[in-house]
Coordinates of C-alpha atoms and ligand atoms in Angstrom, one line a residue:
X1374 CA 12.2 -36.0 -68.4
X1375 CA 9.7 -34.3 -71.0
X1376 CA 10.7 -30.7 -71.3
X1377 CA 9.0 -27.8 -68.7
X1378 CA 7.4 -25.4 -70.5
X1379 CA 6.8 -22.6 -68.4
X1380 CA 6.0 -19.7 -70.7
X1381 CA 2.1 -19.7 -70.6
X1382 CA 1.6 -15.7 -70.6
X1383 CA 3.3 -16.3 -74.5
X1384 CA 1.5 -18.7 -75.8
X1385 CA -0.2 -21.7 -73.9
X1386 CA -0.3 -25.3 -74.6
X1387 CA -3.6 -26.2 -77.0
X1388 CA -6.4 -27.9 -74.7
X1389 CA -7.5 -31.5 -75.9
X1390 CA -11.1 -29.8 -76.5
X1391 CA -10.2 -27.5 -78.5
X1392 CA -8.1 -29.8 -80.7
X1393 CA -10.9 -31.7 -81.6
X1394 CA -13.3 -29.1 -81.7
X1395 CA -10.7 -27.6 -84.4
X1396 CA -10.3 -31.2 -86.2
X1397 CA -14.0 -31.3 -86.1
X1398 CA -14.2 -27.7 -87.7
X1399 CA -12.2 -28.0 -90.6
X1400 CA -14.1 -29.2 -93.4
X1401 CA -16.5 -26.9 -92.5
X1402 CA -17.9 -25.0 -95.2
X1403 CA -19.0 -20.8 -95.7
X1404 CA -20.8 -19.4 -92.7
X1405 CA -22.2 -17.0 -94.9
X1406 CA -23.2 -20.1 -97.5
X1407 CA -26.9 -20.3 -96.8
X1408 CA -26.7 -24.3 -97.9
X1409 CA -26.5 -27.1 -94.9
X1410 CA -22.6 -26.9 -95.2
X1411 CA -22.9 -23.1 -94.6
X1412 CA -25.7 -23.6 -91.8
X1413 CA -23.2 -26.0 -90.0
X1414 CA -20.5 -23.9 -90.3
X1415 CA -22.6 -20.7 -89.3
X1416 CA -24.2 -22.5 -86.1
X1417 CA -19.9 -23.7 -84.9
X1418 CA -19.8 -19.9 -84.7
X1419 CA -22.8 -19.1 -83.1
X1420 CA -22.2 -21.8 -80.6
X1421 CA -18.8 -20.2 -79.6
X1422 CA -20.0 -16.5 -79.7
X1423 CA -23.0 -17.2 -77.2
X1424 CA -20.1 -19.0 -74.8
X1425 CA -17.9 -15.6 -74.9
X1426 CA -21.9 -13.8 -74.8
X1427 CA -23.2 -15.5 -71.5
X1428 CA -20.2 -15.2 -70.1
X1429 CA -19.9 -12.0 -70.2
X1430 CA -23.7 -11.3 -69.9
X1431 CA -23.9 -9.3 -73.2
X1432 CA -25.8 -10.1 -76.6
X1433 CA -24.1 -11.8 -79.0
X1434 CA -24.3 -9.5 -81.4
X1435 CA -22.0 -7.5 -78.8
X1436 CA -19.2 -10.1 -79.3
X1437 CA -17.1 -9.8 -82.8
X1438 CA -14.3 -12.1 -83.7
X1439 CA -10.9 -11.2 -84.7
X1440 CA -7.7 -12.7 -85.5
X1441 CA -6.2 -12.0 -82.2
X1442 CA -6.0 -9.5 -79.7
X1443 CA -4.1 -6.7 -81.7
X1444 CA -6.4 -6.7 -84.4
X1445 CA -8.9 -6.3 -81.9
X1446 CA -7.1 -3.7 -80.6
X1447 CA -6.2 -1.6 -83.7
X1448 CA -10.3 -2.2 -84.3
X1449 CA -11.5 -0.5 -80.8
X1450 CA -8.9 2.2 -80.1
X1451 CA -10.8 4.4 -82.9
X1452 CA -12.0 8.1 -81.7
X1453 CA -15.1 7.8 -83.6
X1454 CA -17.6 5.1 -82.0
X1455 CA -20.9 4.8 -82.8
X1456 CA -22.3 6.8 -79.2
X1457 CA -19.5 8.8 -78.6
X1458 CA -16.4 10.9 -80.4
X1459 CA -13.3 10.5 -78.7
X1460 CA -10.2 13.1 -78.3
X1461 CA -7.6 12.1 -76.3
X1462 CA -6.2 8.8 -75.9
X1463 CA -4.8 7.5 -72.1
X1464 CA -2.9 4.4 -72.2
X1465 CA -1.6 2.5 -68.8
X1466 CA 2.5 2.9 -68.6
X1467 CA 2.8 -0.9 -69.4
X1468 CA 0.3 -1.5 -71.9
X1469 CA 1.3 -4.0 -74.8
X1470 CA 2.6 -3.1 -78.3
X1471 CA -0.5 -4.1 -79.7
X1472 CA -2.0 -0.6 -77.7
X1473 CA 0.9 1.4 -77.8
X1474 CA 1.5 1.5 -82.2
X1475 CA -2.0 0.0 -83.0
X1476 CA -4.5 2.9 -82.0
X1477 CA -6.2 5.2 -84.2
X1478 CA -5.8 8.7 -82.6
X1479 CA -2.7 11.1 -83.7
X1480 CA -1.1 10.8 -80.5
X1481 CA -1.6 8.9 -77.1
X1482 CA -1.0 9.9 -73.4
X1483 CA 0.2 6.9 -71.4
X1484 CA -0.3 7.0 -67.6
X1485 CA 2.2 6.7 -65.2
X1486 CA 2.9 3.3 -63.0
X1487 CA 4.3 3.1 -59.8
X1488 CA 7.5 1.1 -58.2
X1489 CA 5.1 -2.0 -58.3
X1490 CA 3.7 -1.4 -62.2
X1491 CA 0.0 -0.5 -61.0
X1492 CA -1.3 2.6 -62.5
X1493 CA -0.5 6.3 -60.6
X1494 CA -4.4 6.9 -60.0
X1495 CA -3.1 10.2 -58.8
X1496 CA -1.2 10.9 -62.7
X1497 CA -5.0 9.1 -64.0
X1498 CA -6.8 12.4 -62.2
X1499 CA -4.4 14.9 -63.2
X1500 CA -4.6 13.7 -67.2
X1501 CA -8.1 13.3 -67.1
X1502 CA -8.5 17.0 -65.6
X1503 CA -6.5 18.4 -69.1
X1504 CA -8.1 15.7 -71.0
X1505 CA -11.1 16.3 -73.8
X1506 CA -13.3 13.3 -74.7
X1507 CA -11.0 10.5 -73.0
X1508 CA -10.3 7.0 -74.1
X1509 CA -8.7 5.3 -71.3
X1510 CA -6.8 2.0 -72.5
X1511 CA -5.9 -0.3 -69.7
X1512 CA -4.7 -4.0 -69.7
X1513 CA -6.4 -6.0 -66.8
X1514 CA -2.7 -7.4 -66.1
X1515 CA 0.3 -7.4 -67.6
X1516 CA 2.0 -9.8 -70.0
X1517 CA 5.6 -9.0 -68.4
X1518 CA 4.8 -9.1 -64.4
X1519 CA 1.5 -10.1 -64.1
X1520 CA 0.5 -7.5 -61.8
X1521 CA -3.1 -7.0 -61.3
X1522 CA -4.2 -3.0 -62.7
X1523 CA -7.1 -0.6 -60.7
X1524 CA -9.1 -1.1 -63.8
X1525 CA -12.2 -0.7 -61.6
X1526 CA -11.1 2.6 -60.2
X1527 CA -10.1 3.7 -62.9
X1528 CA -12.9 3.0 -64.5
X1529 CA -14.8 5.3 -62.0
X1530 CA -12.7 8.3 -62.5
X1531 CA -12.6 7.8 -66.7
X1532 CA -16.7 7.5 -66.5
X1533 CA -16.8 10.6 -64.0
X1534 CA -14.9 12.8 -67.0
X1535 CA -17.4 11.4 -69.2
X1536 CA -14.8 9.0 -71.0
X1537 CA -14.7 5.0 -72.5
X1538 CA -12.7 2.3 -70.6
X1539 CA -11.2 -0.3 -73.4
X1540 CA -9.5 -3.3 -71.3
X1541 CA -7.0 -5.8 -72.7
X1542 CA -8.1 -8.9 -71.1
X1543 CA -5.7 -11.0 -73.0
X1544 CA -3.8 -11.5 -70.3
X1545 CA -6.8 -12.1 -67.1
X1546 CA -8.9 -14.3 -69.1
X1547 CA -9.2 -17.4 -67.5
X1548 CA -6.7 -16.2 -64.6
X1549 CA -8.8 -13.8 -62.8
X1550 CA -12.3 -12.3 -62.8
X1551 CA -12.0 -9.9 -66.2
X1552 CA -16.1 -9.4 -66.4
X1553 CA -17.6 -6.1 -67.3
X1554 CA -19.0 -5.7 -63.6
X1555 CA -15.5 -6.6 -62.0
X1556 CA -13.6 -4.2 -64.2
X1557 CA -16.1 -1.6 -65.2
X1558 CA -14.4 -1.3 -68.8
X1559 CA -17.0 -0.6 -71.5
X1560 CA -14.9 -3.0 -74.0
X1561 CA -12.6 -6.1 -73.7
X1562 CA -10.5 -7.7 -75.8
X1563 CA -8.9 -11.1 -75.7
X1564 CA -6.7 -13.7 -77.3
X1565 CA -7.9 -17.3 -77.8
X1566 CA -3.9 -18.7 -77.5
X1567 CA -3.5 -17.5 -73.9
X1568 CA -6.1 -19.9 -72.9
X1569 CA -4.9 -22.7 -74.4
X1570 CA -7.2 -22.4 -78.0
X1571 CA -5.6 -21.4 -81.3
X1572 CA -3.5 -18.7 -82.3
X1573 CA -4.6 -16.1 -84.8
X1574 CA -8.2 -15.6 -83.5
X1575 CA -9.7 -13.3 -80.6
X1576 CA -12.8 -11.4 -80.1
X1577 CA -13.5 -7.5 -79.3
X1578 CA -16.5 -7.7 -76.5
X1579 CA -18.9 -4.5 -76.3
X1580 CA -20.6 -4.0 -73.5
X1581 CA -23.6 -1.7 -75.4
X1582 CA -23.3 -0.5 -79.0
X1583 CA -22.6 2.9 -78.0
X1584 CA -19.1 2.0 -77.8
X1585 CA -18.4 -0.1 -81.0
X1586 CA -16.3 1.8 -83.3
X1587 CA -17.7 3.7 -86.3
X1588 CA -16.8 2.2 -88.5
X1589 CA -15.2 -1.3 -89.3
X1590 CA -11.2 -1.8 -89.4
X1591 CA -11.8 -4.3 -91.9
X1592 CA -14.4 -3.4 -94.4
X1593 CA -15.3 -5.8 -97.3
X1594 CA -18.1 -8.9 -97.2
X1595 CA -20.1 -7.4 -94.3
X1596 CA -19.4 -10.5 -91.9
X1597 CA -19.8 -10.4 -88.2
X1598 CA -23.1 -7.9 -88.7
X1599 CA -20.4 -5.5 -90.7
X1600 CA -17.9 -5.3 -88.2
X1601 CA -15.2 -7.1 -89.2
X1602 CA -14.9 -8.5 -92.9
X1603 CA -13.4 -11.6 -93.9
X1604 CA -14.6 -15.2 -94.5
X1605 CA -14.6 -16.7 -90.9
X1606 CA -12.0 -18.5 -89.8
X1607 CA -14.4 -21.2 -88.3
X1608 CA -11.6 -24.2 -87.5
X1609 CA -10.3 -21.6 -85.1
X1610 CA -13.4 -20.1 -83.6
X1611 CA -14.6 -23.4 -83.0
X1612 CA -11.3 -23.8 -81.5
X1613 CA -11.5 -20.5 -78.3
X1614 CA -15.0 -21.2 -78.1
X1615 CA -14.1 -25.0 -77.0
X1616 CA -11.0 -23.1 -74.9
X1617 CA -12.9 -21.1 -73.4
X1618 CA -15.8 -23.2 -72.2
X1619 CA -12.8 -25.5 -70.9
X1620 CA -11.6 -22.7 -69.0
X1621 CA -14.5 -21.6 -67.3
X1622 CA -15.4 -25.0 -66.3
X1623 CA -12.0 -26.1 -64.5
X1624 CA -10.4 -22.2 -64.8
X1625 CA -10.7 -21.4 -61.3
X1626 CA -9.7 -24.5 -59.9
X1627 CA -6.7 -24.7 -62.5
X1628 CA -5.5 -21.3 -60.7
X1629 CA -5.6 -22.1 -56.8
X1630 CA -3.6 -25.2 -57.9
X1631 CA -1.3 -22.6 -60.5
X1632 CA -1.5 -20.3 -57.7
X1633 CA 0.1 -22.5 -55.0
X1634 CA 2.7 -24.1 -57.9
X1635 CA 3.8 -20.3 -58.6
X1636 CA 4.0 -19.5 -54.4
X1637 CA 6.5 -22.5 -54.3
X1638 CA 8.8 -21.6 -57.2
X1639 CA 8.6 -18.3 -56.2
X1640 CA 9.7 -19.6 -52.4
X1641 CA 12.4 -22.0 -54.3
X1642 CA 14.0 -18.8 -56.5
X1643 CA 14.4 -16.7 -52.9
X1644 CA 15.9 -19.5 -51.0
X1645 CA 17.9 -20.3 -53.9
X1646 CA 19.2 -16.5 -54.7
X1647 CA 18.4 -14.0 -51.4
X1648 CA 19.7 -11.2 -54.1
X1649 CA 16.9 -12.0 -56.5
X1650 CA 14.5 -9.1 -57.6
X1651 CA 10.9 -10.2 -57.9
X1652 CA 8.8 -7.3 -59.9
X1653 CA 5.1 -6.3 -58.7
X1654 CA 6.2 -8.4 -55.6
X1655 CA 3.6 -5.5 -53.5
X1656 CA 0.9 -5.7 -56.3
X1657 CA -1.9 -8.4 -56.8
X1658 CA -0.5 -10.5 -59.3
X1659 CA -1.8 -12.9 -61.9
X1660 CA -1.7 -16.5 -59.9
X1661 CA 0.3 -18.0 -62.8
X1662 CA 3.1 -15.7 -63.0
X1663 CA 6.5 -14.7 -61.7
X1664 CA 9.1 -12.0 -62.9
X1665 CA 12.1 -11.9 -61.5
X1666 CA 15.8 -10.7 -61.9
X1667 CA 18.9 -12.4 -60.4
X1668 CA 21.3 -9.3 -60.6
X1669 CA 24.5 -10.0 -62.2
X1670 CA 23.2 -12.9 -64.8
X1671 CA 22.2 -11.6 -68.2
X1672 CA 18.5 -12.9 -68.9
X1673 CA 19.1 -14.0 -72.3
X1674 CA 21.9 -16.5 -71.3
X1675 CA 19.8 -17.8 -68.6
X1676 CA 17.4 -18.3 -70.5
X1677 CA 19.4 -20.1 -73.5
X1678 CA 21.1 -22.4 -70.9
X1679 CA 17.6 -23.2 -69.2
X1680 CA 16.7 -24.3 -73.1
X1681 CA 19.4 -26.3 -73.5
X1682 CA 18.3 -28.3 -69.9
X1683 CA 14.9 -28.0 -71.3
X1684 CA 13.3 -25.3 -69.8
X1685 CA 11.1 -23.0 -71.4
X1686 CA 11.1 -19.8 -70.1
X1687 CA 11.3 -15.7 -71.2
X1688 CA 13.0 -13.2 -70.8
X1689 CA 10.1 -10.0 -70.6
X1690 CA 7.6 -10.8 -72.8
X1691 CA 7.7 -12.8 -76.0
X1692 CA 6.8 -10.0 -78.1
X1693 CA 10.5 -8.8 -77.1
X1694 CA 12.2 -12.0 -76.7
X1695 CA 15.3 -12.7 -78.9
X1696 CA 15.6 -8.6 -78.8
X1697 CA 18.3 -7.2 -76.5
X1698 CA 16.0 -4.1 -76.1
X1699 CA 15.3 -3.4 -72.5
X1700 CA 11.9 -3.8 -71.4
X1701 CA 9.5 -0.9 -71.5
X1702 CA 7.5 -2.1 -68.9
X1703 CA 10.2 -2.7 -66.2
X1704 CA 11.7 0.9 -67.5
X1705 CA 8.3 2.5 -67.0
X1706 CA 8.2 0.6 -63.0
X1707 CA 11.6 2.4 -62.9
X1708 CA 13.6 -0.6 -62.7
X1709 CA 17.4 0.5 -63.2
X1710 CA 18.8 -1.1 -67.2
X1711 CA 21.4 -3.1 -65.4
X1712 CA 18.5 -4.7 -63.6
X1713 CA 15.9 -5.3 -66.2
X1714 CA 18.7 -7.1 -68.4
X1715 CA 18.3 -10.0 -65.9
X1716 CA 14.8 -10.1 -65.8
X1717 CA 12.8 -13.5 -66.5
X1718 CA 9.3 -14.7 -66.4
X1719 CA 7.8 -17.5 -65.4
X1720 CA 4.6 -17.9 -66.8
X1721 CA 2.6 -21.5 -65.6
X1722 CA -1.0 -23.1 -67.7
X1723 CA -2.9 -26.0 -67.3
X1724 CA -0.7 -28.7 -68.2
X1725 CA 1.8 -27.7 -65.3
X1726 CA 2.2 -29.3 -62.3
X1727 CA 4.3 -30.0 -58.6
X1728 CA 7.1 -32.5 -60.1
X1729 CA 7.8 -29.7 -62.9
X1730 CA 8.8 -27.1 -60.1
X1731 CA 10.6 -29.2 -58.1
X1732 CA 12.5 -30.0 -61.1
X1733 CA 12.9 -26.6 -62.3
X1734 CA 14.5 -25.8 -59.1
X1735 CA 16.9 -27.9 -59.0
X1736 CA 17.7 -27.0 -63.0
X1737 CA 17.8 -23.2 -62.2
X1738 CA 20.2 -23.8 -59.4
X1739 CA 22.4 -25.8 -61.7
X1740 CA 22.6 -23.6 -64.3
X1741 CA 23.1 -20.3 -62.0
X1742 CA 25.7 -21.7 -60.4
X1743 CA 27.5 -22.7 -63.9
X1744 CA 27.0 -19.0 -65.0
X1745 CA 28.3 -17.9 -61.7
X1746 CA 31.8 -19.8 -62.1
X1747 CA 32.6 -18.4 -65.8
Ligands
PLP915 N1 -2.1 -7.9 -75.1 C1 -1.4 -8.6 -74.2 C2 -1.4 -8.2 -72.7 C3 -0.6 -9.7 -74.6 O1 0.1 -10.4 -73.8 C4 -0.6 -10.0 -76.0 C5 0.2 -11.1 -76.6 O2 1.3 -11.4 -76.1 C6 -1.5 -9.3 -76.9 C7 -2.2 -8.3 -76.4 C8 -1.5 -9.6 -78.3 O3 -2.3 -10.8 -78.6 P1 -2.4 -11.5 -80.0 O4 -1.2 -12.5 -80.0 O5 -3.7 -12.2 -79.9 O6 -2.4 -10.5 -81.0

């Protein structure tokens, strides 16, 4: 059998469009060139950017591409915007690393999570009472669990102190509803490689120019109206935009039938393992994945034997994978170290399907039960 590769929230598998929208793109010339090769290269952009723009019901003007998610992050976490100056930073308790190290402000405030990883609302209000000029930073969902945060209420309380929502989408796009109206953030971020486009390209989305930052992260030819210097990379623009218009024509489809594939292994693991831990198991979760722990096996050796039967899987997110370093989300849901050593994640895309999960059942119990003998 072809190998099961079940570790979507990491990377996903490229979609067929935007292959050959990529192929298409790469003799493409200057977007700034004002030539035909230029033009044609200029209008692959534009074509992409007014997919993410009507999407999201901004301007395209609002929608600046990046090279990924934490570049767009280290560009909007800035305190000085162009409507507003910032002072304190709030970050959610399980926010990526991109967040956590890649802000501008001197120091940041991160917000507690409950037993289930959603955000303390209660520990949101009391921050936001001490708090002067607040940035709140809050992923939609999280990489590790793929539980669902309050961004909409807490939203409502940031806006009530007078504050700016920023929302890492990376990890909703295509999974769940991640608009401005259903999360009330005033900027989203997102990756084109969780969606199944290229890596190294993402865009920062502004919902009004108000809250675009001050001044550009990388400053040099002007491109994307000043924002964000640097020939375009238009292979891979051409690329998400292709991705993305491929996910929101079969996306919510995709998920029921992700949804329903998740329920089942999820079903499979506690019949197979009554002892097993599933995280955010109270919380709205991301249809597509499932952290769990099955106390007593060490996740990295799991996961190393499931490669070898050709599984691919992770152990807490990838940015941590291959470190033994105990996951800060899982520590910040108060999960206990001996625990969160065992934990794995499941994380399904498009290509998946009903004979893959079946299968992986029946590899998971073979290899648990080979651990369990030594
Ligand atoms: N935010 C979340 C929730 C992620 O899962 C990731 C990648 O794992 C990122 C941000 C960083 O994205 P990128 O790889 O585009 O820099």
């Amino acid at each position: 059998m072809a190998r099961i590769y079940f570790d979507h929230n990491a990377t996903s598998t490229l979609r067929p469009a935007a292959r050959a929208a990529m192929i298409a793109a790469l003799d493409a010339g200057n977007a700034s060139s004002v030539h035909a090769e230029g033009r044609a290269a200029r209008a692959l952009i534009e074509t992409a950017r007014a997919h993410l723009a009507r999407a999201f019901g901004v301007k395209p003007e609002l929608v600046v591409f990046t090279s990924g998610a934490t570049e767009s992050a280290n560009m909007v976490l800035q305190p000085a915007l162009a409507g507003y100056a910032c002072e304190t930073l709030l970050i959610g308790g399980g926010e990526h690393p991109c967040v956590t190290a890649g802000h501008g402000f001197g120091a940041a405030c991160p917000v507690a999570l409950d037993g289930d990883g959603r955000l303390d609302l209660a520990d949101l209000r009391a921050r936001l009472a001490g708090a002067v000029a607040p940035m709140l930073a809050l992923q939609a969902a999280n990489n590790e669990t793929g539980v669902i945060q309050p961004v909409t209420e807490a939203a409502a309380l940031v806006h009530d102190a007078g504050g700016v929502v920023v929302c890492d989408a990376v990890q909703a796009l295509g999974r769940i509803d991640c608009s401005f109206e259903a999360t009330g953030a005033d900027v989203l971020f997102v990756s084109s490689h969780k969606i199944g486009g290229p890596k190294g390209v993402g865009a920062a989305i502004f919902s009004r120019r108000a809250v675009m930052p001050a001044q550009a992260l990388l400053r040099g030819g002007g491109q994307e109206r000043g924002k964000r210097g640097g020939t375009e990379n238009v292979a891979a623009i051409a690329g998400f935009g292709a991705a993305f218009q491929d996910v929101c024509a079969t996306g919510a489809d995709e998920m029921v039938r992700i949804g329903a594939l998740r329920d089942r292994i999820e079903a499979e693991v506690r019949a197979l393992a009554p002892e097993a831990v599933v995280f955010g198991a109270n919380a709205p979760r991301l249809p597509n994945t499932l952290a769990f722990a099955l106390p007593g096996l060490p996740a990295e050796t799991l996961v190393a034997a499931l490669d070898v039967e050709g599984v691919a899987i992770s152990s807490g997110s990838a940015c941590s994978s291959g470190k033994v370093a105990p996951s800060a989300v899982l520590a910040a849901m108060g999960i206990a170290p001996e625990i969160s050593r065992c934990a794995l994640r499941i994380s399904l895309g498009w290509p998946n399907n009903e004979p893959e999960g079946v299968a992986f059942a029946t590899i998971l119990a073979r290899v648990r039960h080979r651990m369990q003998r030594r």
